[in-house]
CSV table of N, CA and C in Angstrom, one decimal:
chain,number,residue,atom,x,y,z
L,1,UNK,N,-10.7,23.0,-3.8
L,1,UNK,CA,-9.4,22.3,-3.2
L,1,UNK,C,-8.8,21.5,-4.3
L,2,UNK,N,-7.6,21.5,-4.0
L,2,UNK,CA,-6.7,20.7,-5.0
L,2,UNK,C,-6.0,19.5,-4.4
L,3,UNK,N,-6.1,18.5,-5.1
L,3,UNK,CA,-5.4,17.2,-4.6
L,3,UNK,C,-3.9,17.3,-4.8
L,4,UNK,N,-3.3,16.7,-3.7
L,4,UNK,CA,-1.9,16.5,-3.8
L,4,UNK,C,-1.5,15.2,-4.5
L,5,UNK,N,-2.5,14.5,-4.9
L,5,UNK,CA,-2.3,13.3,-5.7
L,5,UNK,C,-2.6,12.0,-4.8
L,6,UNK,N,-2.1,11.0,-5.3
L,6,UNK,CA,-2.3,9.7,-4.6
L,6,UNK,C,-0.9,9.1,-4.0
L,7,UNK,N,-0.9,8.7,-2.9
L,7,UNK,CA,0.2,8.2,-2.1
L,7,UNK,C,-0.1,6.8,-1.8
L,8,UNK,N,0.6,5.8,-2.5
L,8,UNK,CA,0.3,4.4,-2.2
L,8,UNK,C,1.3,4.0,-1.1
L,9,UNK,N,0.9,3.3,0.0
L,9,UNK,CA,1.6,2.9,1.1
L,9,UNK,C,1.6,1.4,1.0
L,10,UNK,N,2.7,0.7,0.8
L,10,UNK,CA,2.7,-0.7,0.9
L,10,UNK,C,3.7,-1.3,1.7
L,11,UNK,N,3.8,-2.5,1.7
L,11,UNK,CA,4.8,-3.4,2.6
L,11,UNK,C,4.1,-4.7,2.9
L,12,UNK,N,4.8,-5.5,3.5
L,12,UNK,CA,4.3,-6.7,3.9
L,12,UNK,C,3.5,-6.7,5.2
L,13,UNK,N,2.8,-7.8,5.5
L,13,UNK,CA,2.0,-7.8,6.7
L,13,UNK,C,2.8,-7.3,8.0
L,14,UNK,N,2.1,-6.5,8.8
L,14,UNK,CA,2.6,-5.9,10.0
L,14,UNK,C,3.8,-5.0,9.8
L,15,UNK,N,3.9,-4.4,8.6
L,15,UNK,CA,4.8,-3.4,8.2
L,15,UNK,C,4.6,-2.0,8.9
L,16,UNK,N,3.3,-1.8,9.3
L,16,UNK,CA,2.9,-0.5,9.8
L,16,UNK,C,1.9,0.3,8.9
L,17,UNK,N,1.6,-0.3,7.9
L,17,UNK,CA,0.8,0.3,6.8
L,17,UNK,C,-0.6,1.0,7.2
L,18,UNK,N,-1.2,0.3,8.0
L,18,UNK,CA,-2.6,1.0,8.5
L,18,UNK,C,-2.4,2.1,9.4
L,19,UNK,N,-1.6,2.1,10.4
L,19,UNK,CA,-1.4,3.1,11.4
L,19,UNK,C,-0.7,4.3,10.6
L,20,UNK,N,0.3,4.1,9.8
L,20,UNK,CA,0.9,5.2,9.2
L,20,UNK,C,0.1,5.7,8.1
L,21,UNK,N,-0.6,4.9,7.3
L,21,UNK,CA,-1.4,5.5,6.4
L,21,UNK,C,-2.6,6.4,6.8
L,22,UNK,N,-3.2,6.1,8.0
L,22,UNK,CA,-4.2,6.9,8.7
L,22,UNK,C,-3.6,8.2,9.0
L,23,UNK,N,-2.4,8.1,9.8
L,23,UNK,CA,-1.9,9.4,10.4
L,23,UNK,C,-1.4,10.3,9.1
L,24,UNK,N,-1.0,9.6,8.1
L,24,UNK,CA,-0.5,10.5,6.9
L,24,UNK,C,-1.7,11.1,6.4
L,25,UNK,N,-2.8,10.4,6.0
L,25,UNK,CA,-4.1,11.0,5.4
L,25,UNK,C,-4.5,12.0,6.4
L,26,UNK,N,-4.4,12.1,7.6
L,26,UNK,CA,-4.9,13.1,8.6
L,26,UNK,C,-4.1,14.3,8.6
L,27,UNK,N,-2.9,14.3,7.9
L,27,UNK,CA,-2.0,15.4,7.8
L,27,UNK,C,-2.4,16.5,6.7
L,28,UNK,N,-3.3,16.0,5.8
L,28,UNK,CA,-3.9,16.8,4.6
L,28,UNK,C,-5.1,17.5,5.0
L,29,UNK,N,-5.4,18.6,4.5
L,29,UNK,CA,-6.6,19.5,4.8
L,29,UNK,C,-7.8,18.7,4.2
L,30,UNK,N,-7.6,18.0,3.0
L,30,UNK,CA,-8.6,17.1,2.6
L,30,UNK,C,-8.0,15.9,2.3
L,31,UNK,N,-8.0,14.8,3.2
L,31,UNK,CA,-7.3,13.5,3.0
L,31,UNK,C,-8.3,12.4,3.1
L,32,UNK,N,-7.9,11.4,2.3
L,32,UNK,CA,-8.8,10.1,2.2
L,32,UNK,C,-7.7,8.9,2.6
L,33,UNK,N,-8.2,8.0,3.4
L,33,UNK,CA,-7.4,6.8,3.7
L,33,UNK,C,-8.2,5.7,3.1
L,34,UNK,N,-7.8,5.1,1.9
L,34,UNK,CA,-8.4,3.9,1.2
L,34,UNK,C,-7.6,2.7,1.7
L,35,UNK,N,-8.3,1.9,2.2
L,35,UNK,CA,-7.8,0.5,2.5
L,35,UNK,C,-8.2,-0.6,1.5
L,36,UNK,N,-7.3,-1.2,0.9
L,36,UNK,CA,-7.5,-2.0,-0.1
L,36,UNK,C,-8.1,-3.4,0.4
L,37,UNK,N,-7.8,-3.7,1.6
L,37,UNK,CA,-8.4,-4.8,2.2
L,37,UNK,C,-10.0,-4.9,2.3
L,38,UNK,N,-10.4,-3.6,2.5
L,38,UNK,CA,-12.0,-3.4,2.5
L,38,UNK,C,-12.6,-3.8,1.2
L,39,UNK,N,-12.0,-3.7,0.1
L,39,UNK,CA,-12.5,-4.1,-1.1
L,39,UNK,C,-12.5,-5.7,-1.2
L,40,UNK,N,-11.6,-6.3,-0.7
L,40,UNK,CA,-11.7,-7.8,-0.7
L,40,UNK,C,-12.7,-8.4,0.2
L,41,UNK,N,-12.9,-7.6,1.4
L,41,UNK,CA,-14.0,-8.0,2.3
L,41,UNK,C,-15.5,-7.7,1.8
L,42,UNK,N,-15.5,-7.0,0.8
L,42,UNK,CA,-16.9,-6.7,0.1
L,42,UNK,C,-17.3,-7.9,-0.5
L,43,UNK,N,-16.5,-8.9,-0.9
L,43,UNK,CA,-17.3,-10.0,-1.4
L,43,UNK,C,-17.5,-10.8,-0.2
L,44,UNK,N,-18.8,-11.1,-0.3
L,44,UNK,CA,-19.4,-11.8,0.9
L,44,UNK,C,-19.6,-13.4,0.6
L,45,UNK,N,-19.6,-13.7,-0.6
L,45,UNK,CA,-19.7,-15.1,-0.9
L,45,UNK,C,-19.0,-15.3,-2.2
L,46,UNK,N,-18.2,-16.5,-2.3
L,46,UNK,CA,-17.4,-16.8,-3.4
L,46,UNK,C,-16.1,-16.3,-3.4
L,47,UNK,N,-15.7,-15.7,-2.2
L,47,UNK,CA,-14.3,-15.2,-2.0
L,47,UNK,C,-13.2,-16.3,-2.0
L,48,UNK,N,-12.3,-16.1,-3.0
L,48,UNK,CA,-11.1,-17.1,-3.1
L,48,UNK,C,-10.0,-16.6,-2.3
L,49,UNK,N,-9.5,-17.5,-1.3
L,49,UNK,CA,-8.3,-17.2,-0.6
L,49,UNK,C,-7.2,-17.3,-1.3
L,50,UNK,N,-6.2,-16.4,-0.7
L,50,UNK,CA,-4.9,-16.3,-1.6
L,50,UNK,C,-4.2,-17.6,-1.7
L,51,UNK,N,-4.4,-18.5,-0.9
L,51,UNK,CA,-3.7,-19.9,-0.8
L,51,UNK,C,-4.7,-20.9,-1.3
L,52,UNK,N,-5.9,-20.5,-2.1
L,52,UNK,CA,-6.9,-21.5,-2.4
L,52,UNK,C,-6.3,-22.3,-3.6
L,53,UNK,N,-7.1,-23.5,-3.7
L,53,UNK,CA,-6.8,-24.5,-4.7
L,53,UNK,C,-6.8,-23.9,-6.1
L,54,UNK,N,-7.8,-22.8,-6.3
L,54,UNK,CA,-8.1,-22.3,-7.4
L,54,UNK,C,-7.3,-21.0,-7.6
L,55,UNK,N,-6.1,-21.1,-7.9
L,55,UNK,CA,-5.3,-19.9,-7.8
L,55,UNK,C,-5.5,-18.9,-9.0
L,56,UNK,N,-6.3,-19.5,-10.1
L,56,UNK,CA,-6.9,-18.5,-11.2
L,56,UNK,C,-7.8,-17.4,-10.6
L,57,UNK,N,-8.8,-18.1,-10.0
L,57,UNK,CA,-9.8,-17.3,-9.3
L,57,UNK,C,-9.3,-16.3,-8.3
L,58,UNK,N,-8.4,-16.8,-7.4
L,58,UNK,CA,-7.9,-15.9,-6.5
L,58,UNK,C,-7.2,-14.8,-7.3
L,59,UNK,N,-6.5,-15.1,-8.2
L,59,UNK,CA,-5.6,-13.9,-9.0
L,59,UNK,C,-6.7,-13.0,-9.6
L,60,UNK,N,-7.7,-13.6,-10.2
L,60,UNK,CA,-8.8,-12.7,-10.8
L,60,UNK,C,-9.5,-11.8,-9.8
L,61,UNK,N,-9.7,-12.3,-8.6
L,61,UNK,CA,-10.3,-11.5,-7.6
L,61,UNK,C,-9.3,-10.4,-7.1
L,62,UNK,N,-8.0,-10.8,-6.9
L,62,UNK,CA,-7.0,-9.8,-6.6
L,62,UNK,C,-7.0,-8.6,-7.6
L,63,UNK,N,-6.8,-8.9,-8.7
L,63,UNK,CA,-6.8,-8.0,-9.9
L,63,UNK,C,-8.1,-7.1,-9.9
L,64,UNK,N,-9.3,-7.8,-9.6
L,64,UNK,CA,-10.4,-6.8,-9.6
L,64,UNK,C,-10.2,-5.9,-8.3
L,65,UNK,N,-9.9,-6.3,-7.3
L,65,UNK,CA,-9.8,-5.4,-6.1
L,65,UNK,C,-8.8,-4.3,-6.4
L,66,UNK,N,-7.7,-4.8,-6.8
L,66,UNK,CA,-6.6,-3.7,-7.2
L,66,UNK,C,-7.3,-2.7,-8.2
L,67,UNK,N,-8.0,-3.1,-9.2
L,67,UNK,CA,-8.6,-2.2,-10.2
L,67,UNK,C,-9.6,-1.3,-9.5
L,68,UNK,N,-10.4,-1.9,-8.7
L,68,UNK,CA,-11.5,-1.1,-8.0
L,68,UNK,C,-10.8,0.1,-7.1
L,69,UNK,N,-9.7,-0.4,-6.2
L,69,UNK,CA,-9.4,0.5,-5.4
L,69,UNK,C,-8.4,1.8,-6.1
L,70,UNK,N,-7.9,1.4,-7.2
L,70,UNK,CA,-7.3,2.3,-8.1
L,70,UNK,C,-8.3,3.4,-8.5
L,71,UNK,N,-9.3,2.9,-9.1
L,71,UNK,CA,-10.5,3.7,-9.5
L,71,UNK,C,-11.0,4.5,-8.3
L,72,UNK,N,-11.1,4.0,-7.3
L,72,UNK,CA,-11.7,4.8,-6.1
L,72,UNK,C,-10.6,5.9,-5.8
L,73,UNK,N,-9.4,5.7,-5.9
L,73,UNK,CA,-8.4,6.6,-5.6
L,73,UNK,C,-8.5,7.9,-6.6
L,74,UNK,N,-8.5,7.4,-7.8
L,74,UNK,CA,-8.6,8.4,-8.9
L,74,UNK,C,-9.9,9.2,-8.7
L,75,UNK,N,-10.9,8.7,-8.4
L,75,UNK,CA,-12.3,9.4,-8.1
L,75,UNK,C,-12.2,10.4,-6.9
L,76,UNK,N,-11.5,10.0,-6.0
L,76,UNK,CA,-11.3,11.0,-4.8
L,76,UNK,C,-10.3,12.1,-5.2
L,77,UNK,N,-9.2,11.8,-5.8
L,77,UNK,CA,-8.2,12.6,-6.4
L,77,UNK,C,-8.9,13.6,-7.3
L,78,UNK,N,-9.6,13.3,-8.2
L,78,UNK,CA,-10.3,14.1,-9.3
L,78,UNK,C,-11.2,15.1,-8.4
L,79,UNK,N,-11.7,14.6,-7.3
L,79,UNK,CA,-12.6,15.6,-6.4
L,79,UNK,C,-11.8,16.5,-5.5
L,80,UNK,N,-10.5,16.3,-5.6
L,80,UNK,CA,-9.8,17.3,-4.8
L,80,UNK,C,-9.0,16.8,-3.6
L,81,UNK,N,-9.3,15.6,-3.4
L,81,UNK,CA,-8.7,15.0,-2.1
L,81,UNK,C,-7.3,14.3,-2.3
L,82,UNK,N,-6.5,14.5,-1.2
L,82,UNK,CA,-5.3,13.8,-1.2
L,82,UNK,C,-5.5,12.4,-0.8
L,83,UNK,N,-5.1,11.4,-1.6
L,83,UNK,CA,-5.4,9.9,-1.3
L,83,UNK,C,-4.3,9.2,-0.8
L,84,UNK,N,-4.5,8.6,0.4
L,84,UNK,CA,-3.4,7.6,0.8
L,84,UNK,C,-4.0,6.1,0.8
L,85,UNK,N,-3.5,5.6,-0.2
L,85,UNK,CA,-4.1,4.3,-0.7
L,85,UNK,C,-3.2,3.1,0.0
L,86,UNK,N,-3.7,2.4,0.9
L,86,UNK,CA,-2.9,1.3,1.6
L,86,UNK,C,-3.4,-0.1,1.1
L,87,UNK,N,-2.4,-0.8,0.8
L,87,UNK,CA,-2.7,-2.1,0.5
L,87,UNK,C,-1.4,-3.0,0.4
L,88,UNK,N,-1.5,-4.4,0.4
L,88,UNK,CA,-0.3,-5.2,0.2
L,88,UNK,C,-0.1,-5.3,-1.4
L,89,UNK,N,0.8,-4.7,-1.9
L,89,UNK,CA,1.1,-4.6,-3.3
L,89,UNK,C,2.6,-4.9,-3.5
L,90,UNK,N,2.8,-6.2,-3.7
L,90,UNK,CA,4.3,-6.7,-3.9
L,90,UNK,C,4.3,-7.6,-5.0
L,91,UNK,N,5.6,-7.8,-5.3
L,91,UNK,CA,6.0,-8.9,-6.3
L,91,UNK,C,5.5,-8.3,-7.9
L,92,UNK,N,5.3,-9.2,-8.7
L,92,UNK,CA,5.1,-9.0,-10.0
L,92,UNK,C,3.9,-8.0,-10.4
L,93,UNK,N,2.9,-8.1,-9.6
L,93,UNK,CA,1.6,-7.3,-9.9
L,93,UNK,C,1.8,-5.8,-9.4
L,94,UNK,N,3.0,-5.4,-8.8
L,94,UNK,CA,3.0,-4.1,-8.4
L,94,UNK,C,3.1,-3.2,-9.5
L,95,UNK,N,3.8,-3.5,-10.5
L,95,UNK,CA,3.9,-2.5,-11.6
L,95,UNK,C,2.5,-2.3,-12.4
L,96,UNK,N,1.7,-3.3,-12.5
L,96,UNK,CA,0.4,-3.2,-13.1
L,96,UNK,C,-0.5,-2.4,-12.2
L,97,UNK,N,-0.3,-2.7,-10.8
L,97,UNK,CA,-1.3,-1.8,-9.9
L,97,UNK,C,-0.8,-0.3,-9.9
L,98,UNK,N,0.4,-0.1,-9.9
L,98,UNK,CA,0.7,1.4,-9.9
L,98,UNK,C,0.4,2.1,-11.3
L,99,UNK,N,0.6,1.4,-12.2
L,99,UNK,CA,0.2,1.9,-13.6
L,99,UNK,C,-1.3,2.0,-13.8
L,100,UNK,N,-2.2,1.4,-13.0
L,100,UNK,CA,-3.5,1.6,-13.0
L,100,UNK,C,-4.0,2.9,-12.4
L,101,UNK,N,-3.2,3.7,-11.7
L,101,UNK,CA,-3.5,4.9,-11.1
L,101,UNK,C,-3.3,6.1,-12.1
L,102,UNK,N,-4.3,6.7,-12.4
L,102,UNK,CA,-4.2,7.6,-13.5
L,102,UNK,C,-3.9,9.1,-13.0
L,103,UNK,N,-4.2,9.3,-11.6
L,103,UNK,CA,-4.1,10.6,-11.0
L,103,UNK,C,-2.5,11.1,-10.9
L,104,UNK,N,-2.3,12.3,-11.1
L,104,UNK,CA,-0.9,12.8,-10.9
L,104,UNK,C,-1.1,14.1,-10.0
L,105,UNK,N,0.0,14.1,-9.1
L,105,UNK,CA,1.2,13.3,-9.0
L,105,UNK,C,0.9,11.8,-8.3
L,106,UNK,N,1.8,11.0,-8.5
L,106,UNK,CA,1.6,9.7,-7.8
L,106,UNK,C,2.9,9.3,-7.1
L,107,UNK,N,2.7,8.7,-5.9
L,107,UNK,CA,3.8,8.4,-5.0
L,107,UNK,C,3.7,7.0,-4.5
L,108,UNK,N,4.9,6.5,-4.3
L,108,UNK,CA,4.8,5.2,-3.7
L,108,UNK,C,5.8,5.0,-2.6
L,109,UNK,N,5.2,4.5,-1.4
L,109,UNK,CA,6.1,4.4,-0.2
L,109,UNK,C,6.0,3.0,0.3
L,110,UNK,N,7.1,2.3,0.1
L,110,UNK,CA,7.3,0.9,0.7
L,110,UNK,C,7.9,0.9,1.9
L,111,UNK,N,7.1,0.4,3.2
L,111,UNK,CA,7.6,0.2,4.4
L,111,UNK,C,8.3,-1.2,4.5
L,112,UNK,N,9.6,-1.0,5.0
L,112,UNK,CA,10.5,-2.2,4.8
L,112,UNK,C,11.1,-2.3,6.3
L,113,UNK,N,10.4,-2.6,7.4
L,113,UNK,CA,10.8,-2.7,8.6
L,113,UNK,C,11.6,-4.2,8.7
L,114,UNK,N,12.7,-4.3,9.4
L,114,UNK,CA,13.5,-5.6,9.4
L,114,UNK,C,12.5,-6.7,9.9
L,115,UNK,N,12.8,-8.0,9.2
L,115,UNK,CA,11.8,-9.2,9.5
L,115,UNK,C,11.7,-9.3,10.9
L,116,UNK,N,12.8,-9.3,11.8
L,116,UNK,CA,12.8,-9.6,13.2
L,116,UNK,C,11.7,-8.6,13.8
L,117,UNK,N,11.6,-7.3,13.3
L,117,UNK,CA,10.7,-6.5,14.0
L,117,UNK,C,9.3,-6.9,13.6
L,118,UNK,N,8.9,-7.3,12.4
L,118,UNK,CA,7.6,-7.7,11.9
L,118,UNK,C,7.4,-9.0,12.7
L,119,UNK,N,8.2,-9.9,12.8
L,119,UNK,CA,8.1,-11.1,13.6
L,119,UNK,C,7.6,-10.9,14.9
L,120,UNK,N,8.3,-10.0,15.7
L,120,UNK,CA,7.8,-9.7,17.1
L,120,UNK,C,6.4,-9.1,17.2
L,121,UNK,N,6.0,-8.3,16.2
L,121,UNK,CA,4.7,-7.8,16.1
L,121,UNK,C,3.7,-8.9,15.8
L,122,UNK,N,4.0,-9.9,15.1
L,122,UNK,CA,3.1,-11.1,14.9
L,122,UNK,C,3.3,-12.2,15.9
L,123,UNK,N,3.9,-12.0,16.9
L,123,UNK,CA,3.9,-13.0,18.1
L,123,UNK,C,5.0,-14.1,17.7
L,124,UNK,N,5.9,-13.7,16.9
L,124,UNK,CA,7.0,-14.7,16.6
L,124,UNK,C,6.9,-15.4,15.4
L,125,UNK,N,5.8,-15.2,14.5
L,125,UNK,CA,5.7,-15.9,13.2
L,125,UNK,C,6.6,-15.3,12.3
L,126,UNK,N,7.2,-16.2,11.4
L,126,UNK,CA,8.3,-15.8,10.5
L,126,UNK,C,7.6,-15.2,9.3
L,127,UNK,N,8.2,-14.1,8.7
L,127,UNK,CA,7.8,-13.4,7.5
L,127,UNK,C,8.8,-13.5,6.5
L,128,UNK,N,9.9,-14.4,6.6
L,128,UNK,CA,11.0,-14.4,5.8
L,128,UNK,C,10.6,-14.5,4.4
L,129,UNK,N,9.7,-15.5,4.0
L,129,UNK,CA,9.2,-15.6,2.7
L,129,UNK,C,8.6,-14.4,2.0
L,130,UNK,N,7.6,-13.8,2.8
L,130,UNK,CA,7.2,-12.5,2.3
L,130,UNK,C,8.2,-11.5,2.2
L,131,UNK,N,9.1,-11.3,3.0
L,131,UNK,CA,10.1,-10.3,3.0
L,131,UNK,C,11.0,-10.5,1.8
L,132,UNK,N,11.2,-11.8,1.4
L,132,UNK,CA,12.1,-12.1,0.1
L,132,UNK,C,11.3,-11.8,-1.0
L,133,UNK,N,9.9,-12.1,-1.0
L,133,UNK,CA,9.2,-11.7,-2.3
L,133,UNK,C,9.2,-10.3,-2.5
L,134,UNK,N,9.1,-9.6,-1.3
L,134,UNK,CA,9.0,-8.0,-1.4
L,134,UNK,C,10.4,-7.5,-2.0
L,135,UNK,N,11.4,-7.9,-1.5
L,135,UNK,CA,12.7,-7.4,-1.9
L,135,UNK,C,13.2,-7.9,-3.3
L,136,UNK,N,12.9,-9.2,-3.6
L,136,UNK,CA,13.3,-9.8,-4.8
L,136,UNK,C,12.6,-9.6,-6.1
L,137,UNK,N,11.2,-9.4,-6.0
L,137,UNK,CA,10.3,-9.2,-7.1
L,137,UNK,C,9.5,-8.0,-7.3
L,138,UNK,N,9.6,-7.1,-6.3
L,138,UNK,CA,8.9,-5.8,-6.4
L,138,UNK,C,9.8,-4.8,-7.0
L,139,UNK,N,9.2,-4.2,-8.1
L,139,UNK,CA,10.0,-3.2,-8.8
L,139,UNK,C,10.5,-2.0,-7.8
L,140,UNK,N,11.8,-1.6,-8.0
L,140,UNK,CA,12.2,-0.6,-7.1
L,140,UNK,C,11.9,0.7,-7.5
L,141,UNK,N,10.7,1.0,-7.3
L,141,UNK,CA,10.1,2.4,-7.6
L,141,UNK,C,9.9,3.1,-6.2
L,142,UNK,N,9.8,4.4,-6.3
L,142,UNK,CA,9.4,5.1,-5.1
L,142,UNK,C,10.3,5.2,-3.9
L,143,UNK,N,9.8,5.4,-2.8
L,143,UNK,CA,10.6,5.5,-1.5
L,143,UNK,C,10.5,4.2,-0.7
L,144,UNK,N,11.7,3.5,-0.5
L,144,UNK,CA,11.6,2.3,0.3
L,144,UNK,C,12.2,2.9,1.7
L,145,UNK,N,11.4,2.7,2.6
L,145,UNK,CA,11.7,3.2,4.0
L,145,UNK,C,11.7,2.2,5.1
L,146,UNK,N,12.9,2.0,5.7
L,146,UNK,CA,13.0,1.0,6.9
L,146,UNK,C,12.5,1.8,8.1
L,147,UNK,N,11.3,1.4,8.6
L,147,UNK,CA,10.8,2.2,9.7
L,147,UNK,C,10.7,1.3,11.0
L,148,UNK,N,11.8,0.4,11.0
L,148,UNK,CA,12.0,-0.4,12.1
L,148,UNK,C,12.2,0.3,13.3
L,149,UNK,N,13.0,1.4,13.5
L,149,UNK,CA,13.2,2.2,14.7
L,149,UNK,C,12.6,3.4,14.7
L,150,UNK,N,11.5,3.6,13.8
L,150,UNK,CA,10.7,4.8,14.0
L,150,UNK,C,9.2,4.7,14.5
L,151,UNK,N,8.7,5.6,15.3
L,151,UNK,CA,7.3,5.6,15.8
L,151,UNK,C,6.5,5.8,14.4
L,152,UNK,N,5.1,5.7,14.5
L,152,UNK,CA,4.3,5.9,13.4
L,152,UNK,C,4.5,7.3,13.0
L,153,UNK,N,4.3,8.2,14.0
L,153,UNK,CA,4.5,9.6,13.6
L,153,UNK,C,5.8,10.1,13.1
L,154,UNK,N,7.0,9.3,13.5
L,154,UNK,CA,8.2,9.7,12.8
L,154,UNK,C,8.2,9.2,11.5
L,155,UNK,N,7.6,8.1,11.2
L,155,UNK,CA,7.6,7.5,9.8
L,155,UNK,C,6.8,8.4,8.9
L,156,UNK,N,5.8,9.0,9.3
L,156,UNK,CA,5.0,10.0,8.5
L,156,UNK,C,5.7,11.2,8.3
L,157,UNK,N,6.4,11.6,9.3
L,157,UNK,CA,7.4,12.8,9.1
L,157,UNK,C,8.5,12.5,8.0
L,158,UNK,N,9.1,11.3,8.1
L,158,UNK,CA,10.1,10.8,7.1
L,158,UNK,C,9.4,10.9,5.8
L,159,UNK,N,8.2,10.3,5.6
L,159,UNK,CA,7.5,10.2,4.2
L,159,UNK,C,7.4,11.7,3.7
L,160,UNK,N,6.8,12.5,4.5
L,160,UNK,CA,6.5,13.8,4.1
L,160,UNK,C,7.9,14.6,3.9
L,161,UNK,N,8.8,14.4,4.6
L,161,UNK,CA,10.1,15.0,4.2
L,161,UNK,C,10.8,14.5,2.9
L,162,UNK,N,10.5,13.2,2.7
L,162,UNK,CA,11.3,12.7,1.4
L,162,UNK,C,10.1,12.3,0.3
L,163,UNK,N,9.0,13.0,0.4
L,163,UNK,CA,8.0,12.7,-0.6
L,163,UNK,C,8.5,12.9,-1.9
L,164,UNK,N,9.4,13.8,-2.4
L,164,UNK,CA,10.0,13.7,-3.7
L,164,UNK,C,10.6,12.5,-4.3
L,165,UNK,N,11.1,11.7,-3.3
L,165,UNK,CA,11.8,10.5,-3.5
L,165,UNK,C,10.8,9.4,-4.0
L,166,UNK,N,9.6,9.7,-3.4
L,166,UNK,CA,8.6,8.6,-3.6
L,166,UNK,C,7.7,8.7,-4.8
L,167,UNK,N,8.0,9.8,-5.6
L,167,UNK,CA,7.3,10.0,-6.9
L,167,UNK,C,7.7,9.1,-8.0
L,168,UNK,N,6.6,8.8,-8.8
L,168,UNK,CA,6.9,7.8,-9.9
L,168,UNK,C,5.9,8.2,-11.1
L,169,UNK,N,6.5,8.0,-12.3
L,169,UNK,CA,5.6,8.1,-13.4
L,169,UNK,C,6.1,7.2,-14.6
């Protein structure tokens, strides 16, 4: 079996990452859906929250999580699986995260539904700050896809149809 590489799917909270990533991974004969959040939850004591007073510890743990999930993605890809790696990777750390993936080819898909769509998914909570950080500080690499008016399956179809735009090196 031959891997078709690693496809990173990111975006802010409630952008559709989980559902789309699962459906996307299922489209490959040998597909893996890696969820970055699982690596955070493996820390059962001493976990630093993102908004913790000790920002240095939170950042250290986030970088650890990113490093481990990228290593896992590379391991699966080397074994012949196509990996769909789902995580919230925005802002200044995005470049470091993406560069940590050694497997080729590598792809990046950034789901960018409109803030009002995300807000409705979250019961009215505002996501303006996260949306701003995504657009203002995340490097413009890969495929940025507004999936506001797409079903999850339509989003997967769009990703596969435009996968060449998602490639980065």
